[in-house]
Coordinates of N, CA, C and O in Angstrom, one line a residue:
M1 N 110.7 129.9 44.3 CA 111.4 130.5 44.9 C 111.7 130.6 46.4 O 112.6 130.7 47.3
K2 N 110.3 131.5 46.8 CA 110.2 131.6 48.5 C 110.6 130.5 49.0 O 111.3 130.6 50.2
A3 N 109.8 129.2 49.0 CA 110.2 128.1 49.4 C 111.7 128.0 49.5 O 112.2 127.1 50.8
Y4 N 112.4 127.6 48.7 CA 113.7 127.6 48.5 C 114.8 128.5 49.1 O 115.4 127.9 50.3
I5 N 114.4 129.5 49.5 CA 114.9 130.9 50.3 C 114.6 130.4 51.8 O 115.5 130.4 52.5
T6 N 113.4 130.0 52.0 CA 113.2 129.9 53.7 C 113.6 128.4 54.0 O 114.6 128.3 54.9
H7 N 114.0 127.5 52.8 CA 114.6 126.1 53.3 C 115.9 126.6 53.4 O 117.1 126.0 54.2
L8 N 116.5 127.5 52.4 CA 118.2 127.9 52.9 C 118.4 128.5 53.8 O 119.3 128.3 54.7
S9 N 117.3 129.5 54.4 CA 117.7 130.1 55.6 C 117.2 129.3 57.0 O 118.1 129.5 58.0
R10 N 116.6 128.1 56.9 CA 116.0 127.1 57.8 C 117.8 126.3 58.1 O 118.1 125.8 59.0
L11 N 118.5 125.7 57.0 CA 119.3 125.3 56.8 C 120.8 126.1 57.2 O 121.3 125.5 58.0
S12 N 120.5 127.2 56.9 CA 121.5 128.4 57.6 C 121.6 128.4 59.0 O 122.6 128.6 59.7
I13 N 120.1 128.6 59.5 CA 120.0 128.9 60.7 C 120.7 127.6 61.5 O 121.1 127.7 62.5
I14 N 120.0 126.5 61.1 CA 120.5 124.9 61.9 C 121.8 124.8 61.6 O 122.7 124.6 63.0
T15 N 123.1 125.3 60.8 CA 124.0 125.0 60.3 C 124.9 126.1 61.5 O 125.8 125.6 62.2
L16 N 124.2 127.3 61.6 CA 125.0 128.3 62.2 C 124.6 127.9 63.6 O 126.0 128.1 64.9
S17 N 123.8 127.5 64.1 CA 123.3 126.8 65.6 C 124.4 125.8 66.0 O 125.0 125.5 66.9
M18 N 124.6 124.8 65.1 CA 125.1 123.6 65.3 C 126.8 124.1 65.1 O 127.4 123.8 66.2
L19 N 127.3 125.2 64.6 CA 128.3 125.4 64.8 C 128.6 126.4 65.9 O 130.0 126.0 66.9
L20 N 127.7 127.1 66.4 CA 127.9 127.8 67.9 C 127.9 126.8 68.8 O 128.7 126.7 70.0
L21 N 127.1 125.8 68.8 CA 127.1 124.8 69.8 C 128.1 124.2 70.1 O 128.7 123.4 70.8
M22 N 128.9 123.4 69.3 CA 130.3 122.7 68.8 C 131.1 123.6 69.4 O 132.1 123.2 70.1
G23 N 131.0 125.4 69.7 CA 131.9 126.1 69.9 C 132.0 126.1 71.3 O 133.1 126.3 72.1
L24 N 130.7 126.0 71.8 CA 130.7 126.1 73.3 C 131.7 125.0 74.1 O 132.2 126.2 75.4
P25 N 131.5 123.9 73.9 CA 132.6 123.6 75.2 C 133.9 123.6 74.4 O 134.6 124.0 75.9
A26 N 134.5 124.2 73.3 CA 135.7 124.6 73.4 C 136.2 126.1 74.5 O 136.9 126.3 74.7
L27 N 134.8 127.0 74.0 CA 135.1 128.0 74.8 C 135.0 127.9 76.4 O 135.3 128.6 76.9
A28 N 134.2 126.7 76.8 CA 134.1 126.5 78.2 C 135.3 126.3 78.8 O 136.0 126.5 79.8
Q29 N 136.1 125.3 77.8 CA 137.3 125.0 78.4 C 138.5 125.7 78.4 O 139.1 126.0 79.2
R30 N 138.3 126.8 77.1 CA 139.1 128.1 77.1 C 138.9 128.6 78.5 O 140.2 129.4 78.7
G31 N 137.9 129.1 79.0 CA 137.6 129.8 79.9 C 137.6 129.2 81.4 O 138.5 129.9 82.4
A32 N 138.1 128.0 81.2 CA 138.2 127.1 82.9 C 139.7 126.7 82.6 O 140.3 126.1 83.4
A33 N 140.6 127.2 81.5 CA 141.8 126.5 81.2 C 142.9 126.9 82.3 O 143.9 125.9 82.4
R34 N 142.9 127.8 82.8 CA 143.6 128.2 84.2 C 142.9 128.4 85.4 O 142.0 129.6 85.1
T35 N 143.3 127.6 86.2 CA 142.8 127.9 88.0 C 143.7 129.4 88.4 O 144.8 128.9 88.3
R36 N 142.9 130.0 88.9 CA 143.3 131.5 89.6 C 142.9 131.4 91.1 O 141.8 130.9 91.5
I37 N 143.9 131.8 91.9 CA 143.7 131.8 93.3 C 144.1 133.2 93.7 O 144.9 134.0 93.1
N38 N 143.1 133.8 94.4 CA 143.1 135.1 94.8 C 143.5 135.2 96.3 O 143.2 134.9 97.0
T39 N 145.0 135.2 96.0 CA 146.1 135.4 97.1 C 146.2 137.0 97.3 O 146.8 137.0 98.6
S40 N 145.6 138.0 97.0 CA 145.5 139.1 97.5 C 145.2 139.5 98.6 O 145.4 140.3 99.8
K41 N 144.0 139.1 99.7 CA 143.5 138.9 100.6 C 144.2 138.3 102.2 O 144.4 138.9 102.9
L42 N 145.5 137.8 101.3 CA 146.2 136.9 102.5 C 147.4 137.8 102.8 O 147.8 137.5 104.0
M43 N 147.4 138.9 102.1 CA 148.6 139.6 103.0 C 147.5 141.0 103.9 O 148.7 141.3 104.6
E44 N 146.6 140.7 103.9 CA 145.8 141.3 104.9 C 145.4 140.4 106.3 O 145.1 141.2 107.4
I45 N 145.8 139.0 106.2 CA 145.5 138.3 107.1 C 146.4 138.4 108.3 O 147.4 138.2 107.8
K46 N 146.2 138.3 109.5 CA 147.2 138.2 110.3 C 147.7 136.9 110.8 O 146.8 136.1 110.8
N47 N 149.3 137.1 111.0 CA 149.9 135.8 111.1 C 149.9 134.8 110.1 O 150.5 133.7 110.0
V48 N 150.0 135.2 108.7 CA 150.2 134.8 107.5 C 151.2 135.4 107.2 O 151.3 136.7 106.6
D49 N 153.0 134.6 107.1 CA 153.6 135.3 106.9 C 153.7 135.3 104.9 O 153.3 134.0 104.5
V50 N 154.2 136.3 103.8 CA 154.3 136.2 102.6 C 155.2 136.6 102.5 O 155.8 137.8 102.6
I51 N 155.9 135.9 101.2 CA 157.2 136.4 100.8 C 157.2 135.9 99.5 O 156.3 135.3 98.9
Y52 N 157.8 137.0 98.6 CA 157.7 137.5 97.3 C 159.1 137.2 96.4 O 159.9 138.2 97.1
I53 N 159.3 136.8 95.6 CA 160.9 136.4 95.2 C 160.7 136.9 93.5 O 160.0 135.9 92.8
S54 N 161.2 137.8 93.4 CA 160.7 138.3 91.7 C 161.6 137.6 91.0 O 162.8 137.2 91.1
P55 N 161.1 137.9 89.4 CA 162.1 137.6 88.3 C 163.6 138.1 88.4 O 164.4 137.7 88.0
A56 N 163.7 139.6 88.7 CA 164.8 140.0 89.1 C 165.9 139.6 89.9 O 167.1 139.6 89.6
M57 N 165.4 139.5 91.0 CA 166.2 138.9 92.3 C 166.6 137.4 91.9 O 167.4 137.0 92.0
L58 N 165.4 136.6 91.3 CA 165.8 135.0 90.9 C 167.1 135.3 90.0 O 168.1 134.4 90.0
Q59 N 167.1 136.3 89.0 CA 168.1 136.1 88.0 C 169.6 136.7 88.8 O 170.5 136.4 88.2
S60 N 169.4 137.5 89.7 CA 170.6 138.0 90.4 C 171.4 137.1 91.4 O 172.2 137.2 91.9
V61 N 170.6 135.9 91.6 CA 170.9 134.8 92.2 C 171.4 133.2 91.4 O 171.1 133.3 90.8
P62 N 172.7 133.2 91.9 CA 173.4 132.0 91.2 C 172.8 130.9 91.1 O 171.9 130.4 92.2
K63 N 172.5 130.3 90.1 CA 171.5 129.0 89.7 C 172.0 128.1 90.6 O 171.1 126.8 91.1
A64 N 173.3 127.9 90.6 CA 173.8 127.1 91.8 C 173.0 126.8 93.0 O 173.1 125.9 93.7
S65 N 173.0 128.0 93.5 CA 172.6 128.1 95.1 C 171.2 127.6 95.0 O 170.6 127.8 96.0
L66 N 170.4 127.8 94.2 CA 169.0 127.3 93.9 C 168.9 125.6 94.0 O 167.4 125.2 94.2
K67 N 169.8 125.0 93.8 CA 170.1 123.6 93.8 C 169.4 122.7 95.2 O 169.9 123.2 96.0
I68 N 168.5 121.7 94.8 CA 167.8 121.5 96.2 C 168.8 120.2 96.4 O 168.8 119.0 95.6
D69 N 169.8 120.0 97.3 CA 170.4 118.9 98.0 C 171.3 118.2 96.7 O 171.5 117.3 96.3
G70 N 171.6 119.6 96.0 CA 172.5 119.2 94.9 C 172.0 118.3 94.1 O 172.8 117.6 93.0
A71 N 170.6 118.2 93.4 CA 170.0 117.2 93.0 C 170.0 118.1 91.5 O 169.8 119.0 91.1
D72 N 170.8 116.8 90.2 CA 171.3 117.2 89.3 C 169.5 117.3 88.3 O 169.5 118.5 87.4
A73 N 168.8 116.5 88.9 CA 167.6 116.3 88.1 C 166.5 117.5 88.3 O 165.4 118.1 87.4
M74 N 166.9 118.2 89.1 CA 166.0 119.6 89.6 C 166.4 121.0 89.0 O 165.4 121.8 89.0
S75 N 167.7 120.8 88.2 CA 168.2 121.9 87.6 C 167.3 122.5 86.7 O 167.0 123.4 86.5
G76 N 166.8 121.3 85.4 CA 165.6 122.0 84.7 C 164.4 123.0 85.5 O 164.1 123.7 84.6
V77 N 164.2 122.1 86.3 CA 163.1 122.9 87.3 C 163.1 123.9 87.8 O 162.3 125.0 87.5
M78 N 164.1 124.1 88.2 CA 165.0 125.0 89.0 C 165.2 126.6 88.0 O 165.0 127.8 87.9
D79 N 165.6 125.9 86.6 CA 166.0 127.0 85.8 C 164.8 127.4 84.8 O 164.4 128.7 84.5
G80 N 163.5 127.1 85.1 CA 162.2 127.3 84.7 C 161.6 128.5 85.6 O 160.7 128.9 85.1
I81 N 162.0 128.4 86.8 CA 161.6 129.5 87.7 C 161.4 130.9 87.5 O 162.5 131.1 87.0
T82 N 160.4 131.7 86.9 CA 160.3 133.3 86.9 C 160.2 134.1 88.4 O 160.9 134.8 88.3
S83 N 159.6 133.5 89.0 CA 159.0 134.1 90.4 C 158.5 133.0 91.2 O 158.1 131.6 91.1
I84 N 158.6 133.5 92.6 CA 158.4 132.3 93.5 C 157.4 133.3 94.7 O 157.8 134.3 95.1
H85 N 156.2 132.5 95.2 CA 155.6 133.1 96.4 C 155.0 132.0 97.5 O 155.0 130.9 97.0
I86 N 155.5 132.6 98.4 CA 155.5 131.5 99.8 C 154.3 132.2 100.7 O 154.6 133.3 101.3
Y87 N 153.5 131.1 101.2 CA 152.3 131.6 102.1 C 152.5 130.7 102.7 O 152.3 129.6 102.7
T88 N 152.9 130.8 104.4 CA 153.1 130.3 105.3 C 152.4 130.8 106.8 O 152.3 131.8 107.0
S89 N 151.7 129.9 107.6 CA 151.4 130.0 108.9 C 151.4 128.9 110.1 O 151.4 127.8 109.7
S90 N 151.8 129.3 111.3 CA 151.5 128.5 112.3 C 150.1 128.7 113.3 O 150.3 127.9 114.0
D91 N 149.6 129.7 113.1 CA 148.1 129.9 113.7 C 147.1 129.2 113.3 O 146.8 129.4 112.2
R92 N 146.6 128.8 113.8 CA 145.4 127.8 113.5 C 144.2 128.4 112.6 O 143.7 128.1 111.6
K93 N 143.8 129.6 113.0 CA 142.9 130.4 112.1 C 143.4 130.9 111.2 O 142.6 131.0 109.7
A94 N 144.8 131.2 110.8 CA 145.2 131.7 110.1 C 145.8 130.4 108.7 O 145.3 130.5 107.4
I95 N 145.9 129.5 109.3 CA 145.9 128.2 108.7 C 144.4 127.8 108.4 O 144.4 127.3 107.0
Q96 N 143.6 128.0 108.5 CA 142.1 127.6 108.2 C 141.4 128.7 106.8 O 141.5 128.1 106.0
E97 N 142.6 129.6 106.9 CA 142.0 130.8 105.9 C 143.3 130.2 104.4 O 142.5 130.5 103.1
L98 N 144.4 129.9 104.7 CA 145.5 129.6 104.0 C 144.4 128.3 102.8 O 144.8 128.1 102.0
R99 N 144.0 127.1 104.0 CA 143.5 126.0 103.5 C 142.3 126.3 102.3 O 142.0 126.1 101.3
R100 N 141.5 127.6 103.0 CA 140.4 127.5 102.1 C 140.6 128.6 100.4 O 140.0 128.4 100.1
T101 N 141.5 129.5 101.0 CA 142.4 129.9 99.8 C 142.7 129.0 98.7 O 142.2 128.8 97.5
F102 N 143.6 127.9 98.8 CA 143.9 127.0 98.0 C 143.4 125.9 97.8 O 143.9 124.9 97.7
A103 N 141.9 125.7 98.5 CA 141.0 125.0 98.3 C 141.0 124.3 96.9 O 141.2 122.8 96.1
P104 N 141.1 124.9 96.1 CA 140.8 124.8 94.2 C 142.0 123.9 93.9 O 142.2 123.0 93.0
I105 N 143.3 124.7 94.5 CA 144.2 123.5 94.2 C 144.3 122.4 94.8 O 144.2 121.2 94.3
T106 N 144.5 122.0 96.1 CA 144.5 121.0 96.9 C 143.3 119.7 96.7 O 143.9 118.4 96.3
E107 N 142.0 120.3 95.9 CA 140.7 119.6 95.7 C 141.2 118.9 94.2 O 140.2 118.3 93.9
L108 N 141.7 119.8 93.5 CA 141.9 119.6 91.9 C 141.0 119.8 91.8 O 140.2 119.0 90.5
R109 N 140.1 120.7 91.9 CA 138.8 121.1 91.2 C 138.8 121.4 89.6 O 137.8 121.2 88.9
H110 N 139.9 121.6 89.0 CA 139.7 122.2 87.5 C 140.5 121.4 86.9 O 141.7 120.7 87.5
S111 N 140.3 120.7 85.4 CA 141.0 120.0 84.7 C 142.5 120.5 84.6 O 143.3 119.7 83.8
D112 N 142.9 121.7 84.3 CA 143.9 122.3 84.1 C 145.4 121.9 85.8 O 146.3 121.7 85.1
L113 N 144.6 121.0 86.4 CA 145.6 120.8 88.0 C 145.4 119.5 87.7 O 144.7 118.2 87.7
E114 N 147.0 118.8 88.4 CA 147.3 117.6 88.1 C 148.3 117.3 89.5 O 149.3 117.9 89.7
Q115 N 147.8 116.4 89.8 CA 148.6 115.9 91.3 C 150.3 115.3 90.6 O 149.9 114.2 90.2
L116 N 151.4 116.1 91.1 CA 152.5 115.3 90.6 C 153.4 114.2 91.3 O 154.1 113.3 91.1
M117 N 152.9 115.1 92.6 CA 153.6 113.9 93.8 C 152.9 114.4 95.3 O 152.1 115.5 95.1
Y118 N 153.2 113.3 95.8 CA 152.2 112.9 97.1 C 153.4 112.4 97.9 O 153.4 111.2 97.7
I119 N 153.5 112.8 99.3 CA 154.1 112.4 100.4 C 153.6 112.3 101.9 O 153.4 113.6 102.1
K120 N 153.2 111.3 102.3 CA 152.7 111.4 104.0 C 153.7 110.5 104.8 O 153.8 109.5 104.3
D121 N 153.6 111.3 105.9 CA 154.1 110.5 106.9 C 153.7 111.0 108.0 O 152.7 112.0 108.3
D122 N 154.7 110.7 109.1 CA 154.3 111.0 110.5 C 154.3 112.7 110.8 O 153.5 113.2 111.6
N123 N 155.1 113.4 109.9 CA 154.8 114.6 110.2 C 153.9 115.7 109.5 O 154.2 116.8 109.6
G124 N 153.4 115.0 108.6 CA 152.5 115.9 107.7 C 152.3 115.4 105.9 O 152.7 114.3 105.7
I125 N 151.9 116.3 105.4 CA 151.3 115.6 104.0 C 152.7 116.7 102.7 O 152.1 117.9 103.4
V126 N 152.6 116.3 102.4 CA 153.5 117.0 101.2 C 153.0 116.6 99.4 O 153.0 115.8 99.1
N127 N 152.3 117.8 98.8 CA 151.8 117.8 97.6 C 152.7 118.5 96.7 O 153.2 119.6 97.2
L128 N 153.0 118.2 95.6 CA 153.4 118.8 94.6 C 152.0 118.7 93.4 O 151.9 117.5 93.3
I129 N 151.7 119.8 93.1 CA 150.3 119.9 91.9 C 150.6 121.1 90.9 O 151.4 122.2 91.1
G130 N 150.8 120.5 89.7 CA 151.3 121.5 88.4 C 150.0 121.5 88.0 O 148.7 121.1 87.5
Q131 N 149.9 123.2 87.6 CA 148.7 123.6 86.5 C 149.5 123.5 85.1 O 150.4 124.2 84.6
L132 N 148.9 122.2 84.6 CA 149.3 122.2 83.5 C 148.4 122.5 81.8 O 147.3 122.6 81.9
Q133 N 149.1 123.1 80.7 CA 148.5 123.0 79.8 C 149.1 122.2 78.8 O 150.4 122.6 78.4
G134 N 148.5 120.9 78.4 CA 149.3 120.4 77.7 C 150.3 119.7 78.2 O 150.4 118.8 79.3
D135 N 151.8 119.4 77.6 CA 152.7 119.1 78.5 C 154.0 120.2 79.1 O 155.0 119.9 79.8
N136 N 153.1 121.1 79.3 CA 153.5 122.1 80.1 C 153.1 122.6 81.3 O 152.0 122.8 81.4
A137 N 153.7 123.2 82.4 CA 153.3 123.3 83.8 C 153.6 125.3 83.5 O 154.7 125.2 83.3
S138 N 152.8 125.7 83.9 CA 152.9 127.4 83.8 C 152.8 127.7 85.8 O 153.7 128.4 86.1
E139 N 152.7 127.0 86.4 CA 152.7 126.9 88.0 C 152.7 125.7 88.6 O 152.2 124.6 87.9
L140 N 153.3 125.8 89.5 CA 153.8 124.4 90.7 C 153.5 124.8 91.9 O 154.0 125.7 92.7
Y141 N 152.7 123.9 92.5 CA 152.6 124.4 94.0 C 153.1 123.3 94.7 O 152.5 122.2 95.1
M142 N 153.6 123.6 95.6 CA 154.0 122.6 96.7 C 153.5 123.1 98.2 O 154.0 124.1 98.6
I143 N 152.8 122.2 98.6 CA 151.8 122.2 99.8 C 152.2 121.5 100.7 O 152.0 120.5 100.9
V144 N 152.8 122.2 101.8 CA 153.6 121.2 103.1 C 152.4 121.5 104.1 O 152.2 122.5 104.8
S145 N 151.6 120.3 104.6 CA 150.8 120.8 105.5 C 150.8 119.7 106.9 O 151.3 118.6 106.5
S146 N 150.6 120.3 108.0 CA 150.6 119.2 109.3 C 149.8 120.1 110.5 O 148.8 121.3 109.8
D147 N 149.7 119.7 111.4 CA 148.5 120.1 112.6 C 149.3 121.4 112.9 O 148.3 122.5 113.2
E148 N 150.5 121.5 113.1 CA 151.2 122.8 113.4 C 151.5 123.7 112.7 O 151.5 125.2 112.8
E149 N 151.3 123.2 110.9 CA 152.0 124.5 110.5 C 151.5 124.3 108.7 O 151.2 123.2 108.3
Y150 N 151.2 125.2 107.7 CA 151.1 125.5 106.6 C 151.4 126.2 105.9 O 151.4 127.4 105.8
T151 N 152.3 125.5 104.9 CA 152.8 126.5 103.9 C 152.7 125.9 102.4 O 152.7 124.8 101.9
V152 N 152.6 127.2 101.6 CA 152.1 126.9 99.9 C 153.2 127.6 99.4 O 153.7 128.9 99.8
I153 N 154.0 126.9 98.4 CA 155.2 127.8 97.5 C 154.8 127.3 96.3 O 154.6 126.4 95.9
N154 N 154.5 128.7 95.8 CA 154.0 128.8 94.4 C 155.3 128.9 93.4 O 155.7 130.3 93.5
F155 N 155.9 128.1 92.7 CA 156.6 128.6 91.7 C 156.1 128.8 90.3 O 155.4 128.2 89.8
S156 N 156.1 130.1 89.9 CA 155.7 130.7 88.6 C 156.9 130.4 87.2 O 157.9 130.5 87.7
G157 N 156.5 129.9 86.2 CA 157.3 129.5 85.2 C 157.1 128.6 84.1 O 155.6 128.8 83.6
S158 N 157.8 128.3 83.4 CA 157.8 127.3 82.6 C 158.6 125.7 82.4 O 159.8 126.1 82.8
F159 N 157.8 124.7 82.9 CA 158.0 123.6 83.4 C 157.5 122.6 82.7 O 156.4 122.5 82.2
S160 N 158.3 121.6 81.8 CA 158.2 120.6 80.5 C 157.8 119.6 81.9 O 158.2 119.1 82.9
R161 N 157.0 118.4 81.2 CA 156.3 117.6 81.9 C 157.8 116.3 82.1 O 157.7 115.6 83.0
R162 N 158.6 116.6 80.9 CA 159.8 115.6 81.2 C 160.8 115.8 82.4 O 161.1 115.2 83.2
E163 N 160.9 117.3 82.5 CA 161.5 117.9 83.7 C 161.0 117.5 85.1 O 161.6 117.0 85.8
L164 N 159.7 117.7 85.2 CA 158.9 117.3 86.1 C 159.3 115.9 86.7 O 159.6 115.6 87.9
E165 N 158.7 115.2 85.6 CA 159.2 113.4 86.1 C 160.6 113.1 86.1 O 160.3 112.3 87.1
K166 N 161.1 113.8 85.8 CA 162.8 113.6 85.8 C 163.0 114.0 87.6 O 163.6 113.3 88.0
A167 N 162.6 115.0 87.7 CA 162.9 115.5 89.1 C 162.2 114.9 90.2 O 162.8 114.2 91.1
V168 N 160.8 114.2 90.0 CA 160.3 113.6 90.7 C 160.8 112.3 91.1 O 160.9 111.7 92.1
T169 N 161.1 111.4 89.9 CA 161.3 110.0 90.1 C 162.7 110.2 90.7 O 163.2 109.1 91.3
Q170 N 163.7 111.0 90.5 CA 165.2 110.7 91.4 C 164.9 111.5 92.7 O 165.3 110.8 93.1
D171 N 164.1 112.1 93.3 CA 163.3 112.9 94.5 C 162.8 111.1 94.8 O 163.5 110.8 95.9
N172 N 161.9 110.4 94.6 CA 161.6 109.0 94.9 C 162.7 108.2 95.1 O 162.6 107.4 96.3
S173 N 163.5 107.8 94.4 CA 164.7 107.1 94.4 C 165.5 107.5 95.5 O 166.1 106.7 96.2
R174 N 165.8 108.6 95.5 CA 166.6 109.0 96.6 C 165.8 108.6 98.0 O 166.9 108.2 99.2
K175 N 165.1 108.8 98.2 CA 164.2 108.6 99.4 C 164.2 107.3 99.8 O 164.2 106.6 100.9
R176 N 163.7 106.6 98.8 CA 164.1 105.0 99.2 C 165.1 104.6 99.6 O 165.3 103.5 100.4
K177 N 166.6 104.9 99.1 CA 168.1 104.7 99.6 C 167.9 105.1 101.3 O 169.1 104.5 101.8
K178 N 167.4 105.9 101.6 CA 167.8 106.4 103.0 C 167.1 105.5 103.9 O 166.5 104.7 104.1

């Protein structure tokens, strides 16, 4: 009987260990599920302009005035916005700090980040990066970078992949026509 209990104990320990080990990757993924950027220090950096538009303020602004170039495809994206943060500077030292702060986003360091659009021309680079969970984005980062200026516009809200793809494809087709 003692040998049987010892065998059951070993099996229980092995089974428990296997379950714990199998659960660790899921826990690690959950822990890494959202990339967080500490922007509070940007409030204290000289020559970094910070603008915040609250959900209440966005609700008071007519949705029609938020449309970009009258693009209907953007309306779904614009309707999903709950708040906006804008960080910008044209000072070289401040630009370096902005680049350092948003490096996890621009370098796509985490699996929850996806580059949705990239435009490079003589004026600089524009990136649109989404923080995705399945087919929905909770954060969109539009990063406009040039030698003279660096701007990050962070749209918080809920955006479906379909809305984002529709907006990006319409924007790209409009640029080709020009």
